[in-house]
CSV table of C-alpha atoms in Angstrom, one decimal:
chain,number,residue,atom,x,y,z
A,1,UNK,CA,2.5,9.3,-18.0
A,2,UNK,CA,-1.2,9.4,-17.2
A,3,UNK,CA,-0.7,6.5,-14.9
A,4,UNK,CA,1.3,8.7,-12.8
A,5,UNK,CA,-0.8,11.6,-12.5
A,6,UNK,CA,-3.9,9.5,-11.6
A,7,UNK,CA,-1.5,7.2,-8.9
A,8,UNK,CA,-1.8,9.3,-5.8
A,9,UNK,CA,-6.1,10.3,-7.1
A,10,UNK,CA,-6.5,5.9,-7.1
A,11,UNK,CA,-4.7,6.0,-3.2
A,12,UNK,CA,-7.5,8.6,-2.5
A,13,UNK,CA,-10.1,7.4,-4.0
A,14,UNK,CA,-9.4,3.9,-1.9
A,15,UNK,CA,-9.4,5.5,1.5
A,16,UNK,CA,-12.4,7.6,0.9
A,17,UNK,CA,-14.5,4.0,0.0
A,18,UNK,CA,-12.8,2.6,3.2
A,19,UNK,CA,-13.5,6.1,4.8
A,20,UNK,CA,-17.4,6.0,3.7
A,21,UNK,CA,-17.8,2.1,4.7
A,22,UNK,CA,-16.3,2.4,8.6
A,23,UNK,CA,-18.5,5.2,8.4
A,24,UNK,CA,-21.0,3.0,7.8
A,25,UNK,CA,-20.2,0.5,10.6
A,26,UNK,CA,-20.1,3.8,13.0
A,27,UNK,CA,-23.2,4.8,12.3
A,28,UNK,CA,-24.6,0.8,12.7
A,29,UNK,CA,-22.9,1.0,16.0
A,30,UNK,CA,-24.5,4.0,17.4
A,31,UNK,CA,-28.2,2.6,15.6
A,32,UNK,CA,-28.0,-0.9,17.7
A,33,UNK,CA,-26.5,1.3,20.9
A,34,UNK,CA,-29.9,-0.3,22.9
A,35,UNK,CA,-30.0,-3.6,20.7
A,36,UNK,CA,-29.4,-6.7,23.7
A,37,UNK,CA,-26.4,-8.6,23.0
A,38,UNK,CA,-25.5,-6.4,20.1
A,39,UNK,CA,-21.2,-6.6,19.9
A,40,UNK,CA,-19.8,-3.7,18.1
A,41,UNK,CA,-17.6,-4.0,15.3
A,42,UNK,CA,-14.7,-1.7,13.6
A,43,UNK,CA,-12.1,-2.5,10.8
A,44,UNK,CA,-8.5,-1.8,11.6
A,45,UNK,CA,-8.1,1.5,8.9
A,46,UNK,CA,-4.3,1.4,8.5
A,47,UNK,CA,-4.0,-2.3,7.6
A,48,UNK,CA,-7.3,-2.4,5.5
A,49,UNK,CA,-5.9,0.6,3.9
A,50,UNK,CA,-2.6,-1.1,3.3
A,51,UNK,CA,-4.6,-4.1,2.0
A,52,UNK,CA,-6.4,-1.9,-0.3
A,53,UNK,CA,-3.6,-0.1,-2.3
A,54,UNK,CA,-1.2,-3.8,-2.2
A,55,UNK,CA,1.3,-2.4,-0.2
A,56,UNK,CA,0.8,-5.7,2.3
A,57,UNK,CA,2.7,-7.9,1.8
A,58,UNK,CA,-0.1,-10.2,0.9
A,59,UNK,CA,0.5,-8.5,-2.6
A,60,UNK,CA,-1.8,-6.6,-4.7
A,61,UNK,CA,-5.3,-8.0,-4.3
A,62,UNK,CA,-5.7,-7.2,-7.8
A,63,UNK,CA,-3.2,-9.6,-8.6
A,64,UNK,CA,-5.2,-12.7,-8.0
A,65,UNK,CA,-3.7,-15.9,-9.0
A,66,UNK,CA,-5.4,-17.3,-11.7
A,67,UNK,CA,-3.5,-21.0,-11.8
A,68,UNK,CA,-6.5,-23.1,-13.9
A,69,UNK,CA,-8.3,-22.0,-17.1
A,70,UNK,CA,-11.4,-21.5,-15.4
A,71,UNK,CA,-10.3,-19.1,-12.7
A,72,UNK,CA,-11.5,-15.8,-13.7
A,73,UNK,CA,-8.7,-12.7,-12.9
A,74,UNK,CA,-10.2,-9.8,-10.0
A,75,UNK,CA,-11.3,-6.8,-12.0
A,76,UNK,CA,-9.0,-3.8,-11.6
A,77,UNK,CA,-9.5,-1.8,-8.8
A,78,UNK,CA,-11.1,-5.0,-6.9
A,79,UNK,CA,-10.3,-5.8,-2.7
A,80,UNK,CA,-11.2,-7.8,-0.3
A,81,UNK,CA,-13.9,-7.0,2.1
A,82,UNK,CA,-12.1,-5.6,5.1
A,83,UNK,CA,-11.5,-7.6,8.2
A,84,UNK,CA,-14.0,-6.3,10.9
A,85,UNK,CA,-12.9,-6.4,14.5
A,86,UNK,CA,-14.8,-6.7,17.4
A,87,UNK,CA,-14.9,-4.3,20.2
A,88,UNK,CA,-14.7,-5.3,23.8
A,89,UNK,CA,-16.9,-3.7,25.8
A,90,UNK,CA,-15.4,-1.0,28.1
A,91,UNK,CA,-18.2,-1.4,31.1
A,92,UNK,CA,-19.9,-5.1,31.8
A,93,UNK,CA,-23.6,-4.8,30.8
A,94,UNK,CA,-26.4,-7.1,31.5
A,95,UNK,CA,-27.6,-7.1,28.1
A,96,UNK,CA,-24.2,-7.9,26.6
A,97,UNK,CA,-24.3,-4.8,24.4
A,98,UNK,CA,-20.7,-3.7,23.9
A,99,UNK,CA,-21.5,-0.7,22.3
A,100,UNK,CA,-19.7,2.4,23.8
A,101,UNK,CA,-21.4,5.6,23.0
A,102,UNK,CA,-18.3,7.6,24.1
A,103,UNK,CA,-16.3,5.8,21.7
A,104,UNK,CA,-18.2,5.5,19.6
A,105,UNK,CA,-19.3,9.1,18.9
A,106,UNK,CA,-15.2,10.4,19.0
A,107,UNK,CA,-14.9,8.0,16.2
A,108,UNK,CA,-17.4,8.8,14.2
A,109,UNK,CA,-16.6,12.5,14.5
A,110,UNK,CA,-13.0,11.3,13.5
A,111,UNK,CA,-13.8,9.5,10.6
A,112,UNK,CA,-15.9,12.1,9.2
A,113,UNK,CA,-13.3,14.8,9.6
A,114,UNK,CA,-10.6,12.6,8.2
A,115,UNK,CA,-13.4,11.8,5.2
A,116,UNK,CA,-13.3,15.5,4.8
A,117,UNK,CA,-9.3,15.8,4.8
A,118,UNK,CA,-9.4,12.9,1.8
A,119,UNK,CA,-11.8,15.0,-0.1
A,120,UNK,CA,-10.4,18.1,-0.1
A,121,UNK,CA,-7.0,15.7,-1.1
A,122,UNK,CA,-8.8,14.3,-4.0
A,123,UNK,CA,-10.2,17.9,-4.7
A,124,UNK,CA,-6.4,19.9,-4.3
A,125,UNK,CA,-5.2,16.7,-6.9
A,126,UNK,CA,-7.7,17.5,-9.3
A,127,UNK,CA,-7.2,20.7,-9.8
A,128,UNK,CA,-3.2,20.7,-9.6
A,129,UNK,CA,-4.0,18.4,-13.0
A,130,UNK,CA,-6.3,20.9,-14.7
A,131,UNK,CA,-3.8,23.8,-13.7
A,132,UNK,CA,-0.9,21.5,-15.3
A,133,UNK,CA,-2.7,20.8,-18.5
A,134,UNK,CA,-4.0,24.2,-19.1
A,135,UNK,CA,-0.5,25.5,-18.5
A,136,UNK,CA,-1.8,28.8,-16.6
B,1,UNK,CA,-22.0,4.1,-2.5
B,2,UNK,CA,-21.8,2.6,0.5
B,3,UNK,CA,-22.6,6.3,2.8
B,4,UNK,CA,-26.2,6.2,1.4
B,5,UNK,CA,-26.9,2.9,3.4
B,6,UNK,CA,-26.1,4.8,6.5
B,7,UNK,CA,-29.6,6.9,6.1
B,8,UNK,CA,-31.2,2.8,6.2
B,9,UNK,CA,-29.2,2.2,9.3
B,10,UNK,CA,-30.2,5.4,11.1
B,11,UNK,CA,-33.4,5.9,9.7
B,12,UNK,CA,-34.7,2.5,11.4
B,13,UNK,CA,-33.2,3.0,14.6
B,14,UNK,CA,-34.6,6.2,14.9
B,15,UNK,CA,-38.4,4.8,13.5
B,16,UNK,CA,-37.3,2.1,16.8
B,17,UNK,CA,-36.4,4.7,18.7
B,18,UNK,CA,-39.7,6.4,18.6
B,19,UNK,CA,-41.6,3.5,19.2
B,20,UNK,CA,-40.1,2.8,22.1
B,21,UNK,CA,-41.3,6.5,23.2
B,22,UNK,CA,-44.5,5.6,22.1
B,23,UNK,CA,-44.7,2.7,24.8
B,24,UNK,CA,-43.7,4.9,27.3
B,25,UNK,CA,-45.7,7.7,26.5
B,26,UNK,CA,-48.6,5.2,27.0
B,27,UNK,CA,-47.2,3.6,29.8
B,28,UNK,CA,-47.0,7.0,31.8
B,29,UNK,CA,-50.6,7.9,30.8
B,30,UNK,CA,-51.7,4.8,31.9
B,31,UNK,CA,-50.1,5.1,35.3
B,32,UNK,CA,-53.2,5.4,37.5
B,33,UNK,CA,-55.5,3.3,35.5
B,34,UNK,CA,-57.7,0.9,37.7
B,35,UNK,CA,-58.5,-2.3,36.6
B,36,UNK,CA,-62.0,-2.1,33.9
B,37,UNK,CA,-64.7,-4.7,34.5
B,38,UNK,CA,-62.3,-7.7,33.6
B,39,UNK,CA,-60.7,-7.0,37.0
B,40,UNK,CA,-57.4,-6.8,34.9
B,41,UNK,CA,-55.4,-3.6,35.2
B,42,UNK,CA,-52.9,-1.9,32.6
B,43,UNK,CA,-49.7,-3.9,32.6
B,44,UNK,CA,-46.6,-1.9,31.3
B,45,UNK,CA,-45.0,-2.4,27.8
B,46,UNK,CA,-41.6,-3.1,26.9
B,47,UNK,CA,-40.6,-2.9,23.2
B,48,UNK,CA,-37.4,-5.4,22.8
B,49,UNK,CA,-34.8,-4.4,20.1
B,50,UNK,CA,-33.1,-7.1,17.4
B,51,UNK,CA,-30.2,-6.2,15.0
B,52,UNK,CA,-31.5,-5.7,11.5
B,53,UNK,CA,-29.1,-7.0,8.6
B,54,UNK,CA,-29.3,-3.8,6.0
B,55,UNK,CA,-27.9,-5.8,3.1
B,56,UNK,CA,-24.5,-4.8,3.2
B,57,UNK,CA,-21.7,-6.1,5.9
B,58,UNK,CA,-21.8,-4.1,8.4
B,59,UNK,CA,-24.7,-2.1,8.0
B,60,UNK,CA,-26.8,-3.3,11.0
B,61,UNK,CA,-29.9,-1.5,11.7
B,62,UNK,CA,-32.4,-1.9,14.7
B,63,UNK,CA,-36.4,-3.1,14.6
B,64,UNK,CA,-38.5,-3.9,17.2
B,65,UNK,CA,-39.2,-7.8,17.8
B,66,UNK,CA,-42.1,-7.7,20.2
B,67,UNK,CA,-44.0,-5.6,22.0
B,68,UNK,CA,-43.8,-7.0,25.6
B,69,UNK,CA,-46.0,-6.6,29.0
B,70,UNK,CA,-45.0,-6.7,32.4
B,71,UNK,CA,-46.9,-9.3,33.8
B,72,UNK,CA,-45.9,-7.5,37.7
B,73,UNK,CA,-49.2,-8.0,39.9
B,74,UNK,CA,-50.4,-4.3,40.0
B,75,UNK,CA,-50.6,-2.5,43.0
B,76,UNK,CA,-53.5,-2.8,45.3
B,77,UNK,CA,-55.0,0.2,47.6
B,78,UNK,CA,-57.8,-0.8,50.1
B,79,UNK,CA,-60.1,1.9,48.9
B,80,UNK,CA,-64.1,0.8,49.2
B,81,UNK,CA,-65.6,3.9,48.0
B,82,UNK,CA,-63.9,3.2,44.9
B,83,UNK,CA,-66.1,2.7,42.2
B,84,UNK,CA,-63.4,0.2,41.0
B,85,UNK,CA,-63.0,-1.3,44.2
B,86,UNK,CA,-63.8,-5.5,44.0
B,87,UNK,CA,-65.8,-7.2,46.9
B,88,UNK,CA,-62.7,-6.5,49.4
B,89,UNK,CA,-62.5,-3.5,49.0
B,90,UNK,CA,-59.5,-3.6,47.2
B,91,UNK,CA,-58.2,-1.4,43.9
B,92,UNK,CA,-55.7,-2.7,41.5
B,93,UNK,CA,-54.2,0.0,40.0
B,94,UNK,CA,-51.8,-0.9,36.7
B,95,UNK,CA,-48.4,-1.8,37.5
B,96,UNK,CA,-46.1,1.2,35.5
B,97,UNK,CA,-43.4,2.4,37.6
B,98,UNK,CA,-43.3,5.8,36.5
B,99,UNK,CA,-39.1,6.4,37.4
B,100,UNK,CA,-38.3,3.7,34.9
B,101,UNK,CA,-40.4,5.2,32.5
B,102,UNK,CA,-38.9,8.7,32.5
B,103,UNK,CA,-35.1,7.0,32.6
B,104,UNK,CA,-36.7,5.0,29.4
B,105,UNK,CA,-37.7,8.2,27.9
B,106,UNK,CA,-34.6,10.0,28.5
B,107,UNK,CA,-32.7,6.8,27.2
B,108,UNK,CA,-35.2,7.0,23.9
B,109,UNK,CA,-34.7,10.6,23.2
B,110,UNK,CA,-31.1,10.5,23.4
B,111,UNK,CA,-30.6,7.7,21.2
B,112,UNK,CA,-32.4,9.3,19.0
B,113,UNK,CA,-31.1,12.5,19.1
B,114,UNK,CA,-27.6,10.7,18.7
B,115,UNK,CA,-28.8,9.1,14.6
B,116,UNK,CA,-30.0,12.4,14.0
B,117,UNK,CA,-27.1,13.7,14.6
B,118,UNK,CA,-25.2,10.7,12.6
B,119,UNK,CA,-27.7,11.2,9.6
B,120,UNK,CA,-27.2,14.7,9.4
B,121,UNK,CA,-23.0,14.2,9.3
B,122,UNK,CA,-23.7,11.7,6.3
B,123,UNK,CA,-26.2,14.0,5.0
B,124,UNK,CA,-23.0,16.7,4.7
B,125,UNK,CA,-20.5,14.3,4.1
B,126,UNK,CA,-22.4,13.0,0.8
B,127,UNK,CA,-22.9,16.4,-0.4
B,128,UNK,CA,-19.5,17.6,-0.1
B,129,UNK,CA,-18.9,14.2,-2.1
B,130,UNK,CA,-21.4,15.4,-4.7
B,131,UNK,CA,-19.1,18.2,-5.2
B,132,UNK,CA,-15.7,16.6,-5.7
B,133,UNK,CA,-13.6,18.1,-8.3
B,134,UNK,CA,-15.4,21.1,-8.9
């Protein structure tokens, strides 16, 4: 019964890590935006998200198999690092820096607004709970 | 928490950032020098930026890997009542081209205007964070 009350609270609390760490890769983007050679990276959201939750169909990552004694079984609540991608760079540049301020700006504005949205998500869940249990 | 790092990330390319504004600031001021007693003038300074690891994946900071100087010959006016002047009558005055210097320092600033800008949306972020559930 508790399980399903905290379900849709463990979906959010996933996407706001994966929110908070392609934040993180943003912000490293728009840091090395004068670093020579530097290639810009980004993680696919929806997939890493999918990843993150075991609806992939690579199964839960939770769920490692654990086929000899020794192996020892992913804590719960474990994933995989997401895959990072590797963004091509819009304009050619002599230094090979394929950093896109443009880009990469909208993106981070995105992120943090969708950040927000998951908050407020994890925020409207907790307090349907409280008003459930205090029966108001 | 991974959205703390970002403060790391920001915070040392905005430390680069100023460096490299501090070059230019003393490149500009150094535009007319003439060369000293060595004969040798003031050659311009580059700083050269290198990606920065931050512990985490991902988090990729900047710092500056050397300092470098253009090694340009200077340019030379025929000036002889130039206290500077060698035994042709010659000045060598350093060799900073001014117009790259203020594209640098536009370039500078609005880098790092931009992680201000980045650490002050973490900032916000984390402290709406702090409030979760309330």
């Amino acid at each position: 019964m508790l399980n399903r009350l905290t379900n849709s609270l463990d979906f959010h609390g996933q996407a706001l890590a994966l929110r908070s760490e392609r934040q993180r890769l943003l912000a490293s983007n728009i840091a090395n935006a004068d670093t020579p050679g530097y290639v810009a990276r980004d993680m696919d959201f929806a997939s890493a998200l999918r990843q993150a939750t075991g609806s992939a169909s690579g199964g839960l990552p939770s769920t490692l198999s654990t086929s000899t004694a020794g192996h020892i079984a992913a804590a719960t609540g474990a994933r995989a690092e997401p895959n990072l991608l590797y963004a091509s760079a819009s304009q050619t540049n002599l230094d090979r820096n394929s950093v896109d301020m443009d880009r990469e700006r909208a993106a981070f504005a995105d992120n943090s607004v969708k950040y927000e949205a998951t908050l407020r998500f994890i925020n409207g869940n907790v307090r349907t709970m409280l008003d459930a249990i205090k029966g108001q | 928490m991974s959205m703390f790092n970002i403060f790391n990330v920001s915070g040392s390319a905005a430390s680069a950032q100023s460096q490299r504004l501090n070059v230019v600031a003393s490149n500009l001021a150094n535009a007319d020098t003439v060369a000293g007693p060595d004969g040798q003038a003031y050659k311009a300074r580059q700083v050269v930026f290198q990606t920065q690891l931050m512990g985490e994946v991902g988090a990729a900071g900047v710092r500056v890997s050397t300092v470098q100087e253009d090694q340009t010959q200077g340019r030379r006016v025929h000036d002889p009542k130039h206290p500077g002047a060698d035994a042709e009558g010659y000045v060598t005055y350093s060799n900073v081209n001014p117009v790259e210097e203020m594209v640098n320092m536009i370039s500078a600033s609005r880098s790092y205007q931009n992680n201000v800008e980045v650490m002050n949306t973490a900032k916000s972020l984390l402290l709406k964070t702090l409030q979760m559930g309330q």
